[in-house]
Amino acid sequence: MRIPRTALLAGALASVLLAGTAHASSSSAPAFKAALAKNPIYKTGKLGYETCDEPDVQSADLDEVRVYLEGVLDCLDAAWKPVVQRAGFTFGKPTLRLTGKAGVPTGCGKFPAGAQAVYCPANRRITFLVEPGTVEEPNDLWLMVVLAHEYGHHVQRLTGMLGAMTRYNGKNAARVLDESRRIELQAECLSGTFVGSVWHSLGRKDTDFTFIARRGGSGSVLSLLGIKGKDQAQQTHGSARNIGAWLTRGYDTESAGGCNTFKAPKSQVS
């Protein structure tokens, strides 16, 4: 979920997807529930889905972006279904909704200003904002990276991770917000897992991926929000460097097993 801190804290601290600041005194990872740190999906091996027929997209025209995202969504469904089932969970497809403005209902509140896309676990829907500037250049890989990130949240929902997150009770903010940052960085890693798995079928230059990774992966849109927005992005989703590092790790390993952020030291999820 690409949401700045102000939008989250306005009404989401008691919901499933949270974000914020958390810095434990130890440099090692704290103990988390088995559903988070020892989830069976980590032992499913490589994604194993190697070919995605990536649609062409030349502009931010809503219908054109819709065709692109729906095509990539079909690939994501086909890629993750056998993995989720292999891990012992029931698979179900998410739905996709495109919108041209913030504020529309998502099923988990209104689409927040400053976000590019959100996933609602209550209705399993990905809502994607399409506006001028969404496609910076023809066939912008960033669209795939963002959609695959939100799909990563869907995988987390299907495998019980989102349901295992600590609920905010007014006194445990540090714990809740630490888990939230790890869940976001894991979704970024799962995005990289998909992109890496299908990469050779896309016919792209390696620089298409490395450019996005160095900009902070799916979170690079928040660079448009100014200094305050970037600070909020780091508090809720981790630094641009760590986002890019987890995206790259997923890309390199092509496996959910490389995305266990709940075993990572604090320095890698800050």
Coordinates of C-alpha atoms in Angstrom, one line a residue, residues 73-220:
L73 CA -2.9 -9.0 -13.3
D74 CA -3.6 -12.2 -15.3
C75 CA 0.1 -13.1 -15.1
L76 CA 0.2 -12.4 -11.4
D77 CA -2.8 -14.7 -10.8
A78 CA -1.2 -17.5 -12.8
A79 CA 2.2 -17.0 -11.1
W80 CA 1.0 -16.9 -7.5
K81 CA -1.8 -19.4 -7.6
P82 CA 0.3 -22.6 -7.5
V83 CA 2.7 -21.1 -4.9
V84 CA -0.1 -20.2 -2.5
Q85 CA -1.7 -23.6 -3.0
R86 CA 1.7 -25.3 -2.5
A87 CA 2.1 -23.5 0.8
G88 CA -1.2 -25.1 1.9
F89 CA -3.6 -22.1 1.5
T90 CA -6.7 -21.5 -0.6
F91 CA -6.1 -19.2 -3.6
G92 CA -8.6 -16.5 -4.7
K93 CA -8.1 -13.7 -7.2
P94 CA -8.2 -10.1 -6.3
T95 CA -10.2 -7.6 -8.2
L96 CA -8.9 -4.4 -9.8
R97 CA -10.4 -1.0 -9.9
L98 CA -9.0 2.0 -11.7
T99 CA -9.8 5.6 -10.6
G100 CA -9.0 9.0 -11.9
K101 CA -9.1 10.7 -8.6
A102 CA -8.5 10.2 -4.9
G103 CA -11.3 9.9 -2.4
V104 CA -13.2 7.1 -4.0
P105 CA -14.3 4.2 -1.7
T106 CA -11.9 1.3 -1.6
G107 CA -13.7 -1.0 0.9
C108 CA -11.2 0.1 3.5
G109 CA -12.0 3.8 3.6
K110 CA -11.5 6.4 1.0
F111 CA -8.6 6.3 -1.4
P112 CA -6.0 8.6 0.3
A113 CA -4.5 11.6 -1.3
G114 CA -0.8 11.0 -2.1
A115 CA -1.2 7.3 -2.8
Q116 CA -0.8 5.6 -6.2
A117 CA -2.4 2.3 -5.4
V118 CA -3.9 0.5 -2.3
Y119 CA -5.0 -3.0 -1.5
C120 CA -8.0 -3.6 0.7
P121 CA -7.9 -7.0 2.4
A122 CA -11.6 -6.8 3.4
N123 CA -12.8 -7.0 -0.2
R124 CA -9.5 -8.2 -1.8
R125 CA -9.5 -5.2 -4.2
I126 CA -6.6 -3.3 -5.7
T127 CA -7.5 0.3 -6.4
F128 CA -5.1 2.0 -8.8
L129 CA -5.0 5.8 -9.4
V130 CA -4.4 6.8 -13.0
E131 CA -3.8 10.5 -13.7
P132 CA -1.5 12.6 -15.9
G133 CA 2.1 11.7 -15.1
T134 CA 1.3 8.1 -14.0
V135 CA 3.1 6.9 -17.1
E136 CA 6.3 8.8 -17.3
E137 CA 7.4 7.2 -20.5
P138 CA 6.0 4.6 -23.0
N139 CA 5.9 1.1 -21.5
D140 CA 6.9 2.3 -18.0
L141 CA 7.9 -0.7 -15.9
W142 CA 6.9 1.2 -12.8
L143 CA 3.2 0.2 -13.5
M144 CA 4.1 -3.5 -13.2
V145 CA 6.2 -2.9 -10.1
V146 CA 3.4 -1.0 -8.3
L147 CA 0.7 -3.6 -9.3
A148 CA 2.9 -6.5 -8.2
H149 CA 3.5 -4.7 -4.9
E150 CA -0.2 -4.5 -4.2
Y151 CA -0.5 -8.1 -5.3
G152 CA 2.1 -8.9 -2.7
H153 CA -0.3 -7.7 -0.1
H154 CA -2.9 -10.0 -1.5
V155 CA -0.5 -12.9 -1.1
Q156 CA 0.0 -11.8 2.5
R157 CA -3.7 -11.8 3.0
L158 CA -4.2 -15.3 1.5
T159 CA -1.4 -16.7 3.6
G160 CA -2.6 -15.3 6.9
M161 CA 0.1 -12.7 7.3
L162 CA -2.1 -9.7 7.5
G163 CA -4.4 -11.3 10.0
A164 CA -1.4 -12.1 12.2
M165 CA -0.3 -8.5 12.5
T166 CA -0.5 -6.9 16.0
R167 CA -3.5 -4.7 16.5
Y168 CA -3.0 -1.2 17.7
N169 CA -4.3 -0.7 21.3
G170 CA -3.0 2.8 22.1
K171 CA 0.1 1.5 23.9
N172 CA 2.0 -0.7 21.4
A173 CA 2.7 1.7 18.6
A174 CA 6.3 0.7 18.3
R175 CA 5.5 -2.9 17.8
V176 CA 2.6 -2.3 15.4
L177 CA 4.5 0.2 13.3
D178 CA 7.6 -2.0 13.0
E179 CA 5.5 -4.9 11.7
S180 CA 3.8 -2.5 9.3
R181 CA 7.1 -1.4 7.8
R182 CA 8.2 -5.1 7.4
I183 CA 4.9 -6.0 5.7
E184 CA 5.4 -3.2 3.2
L185 CA 9.0 -4.1 2.4
Q186 CA 8.0 -7.7 2.1
A187 CA 5.3 -6.7 -0.5
E188 CA 8.0 -4.9 -2.4
C189 CA 10.2 -8.0 -2.3
L190 CA 7.3 -10.1 -3.6
S191 CA 6.9 -7.6 -6.4
G192 CA 10.6 -8.1 -7.3
T193 CA 10.0 -11.9 -7.2
F194 CA 7.4 -11.7 -9.9
V195 CA 9.3 -9.2 -12.1
G196 CA 12.5 -11.3 -11.8
S197 CA 10.7 -14.5 -12.7
V198 CA 9.2 -13.1 -15.9
W199 CA 12.0 -10.8 -16.8
H200 CA 13.5 -12.6 -19.8
S201 CA 10.1 -12.8 -21.4
L202 CA 9.6 -9.0 -21.3
G203 CA 12.3 -8.1 -23.8
R204 CA 13.5 -5.2 -21.7
K205 CA 16.9 -3.7 -21.0
D206 CA 18.3 -4.4 -17.5
T207 CA 18.4 -0.6 -16.9
D208 CA 14.6 -0.5 -16.9
F209 CA 14.7 -2.4 -13.6
T210 CA 17.8 -1.0 -12.1
F211 CA 16.6 2.6 -12.7
I212 CA 13.4 1.9 -10.7
A213 CA 15.2 0.0 -7.9
R214 CA 17.6 2.9 -7.4
R215 CA 14.7 5.4 -7.2
G216 CA 13.1 3.5 -4.4
G217 CA 10.9 0.9 -6.3
S218 CA 7.2 1.4 -6.2
G219 CA 7.6 4.1 -3.5
S220 CA 9.4 6.4 -6.0

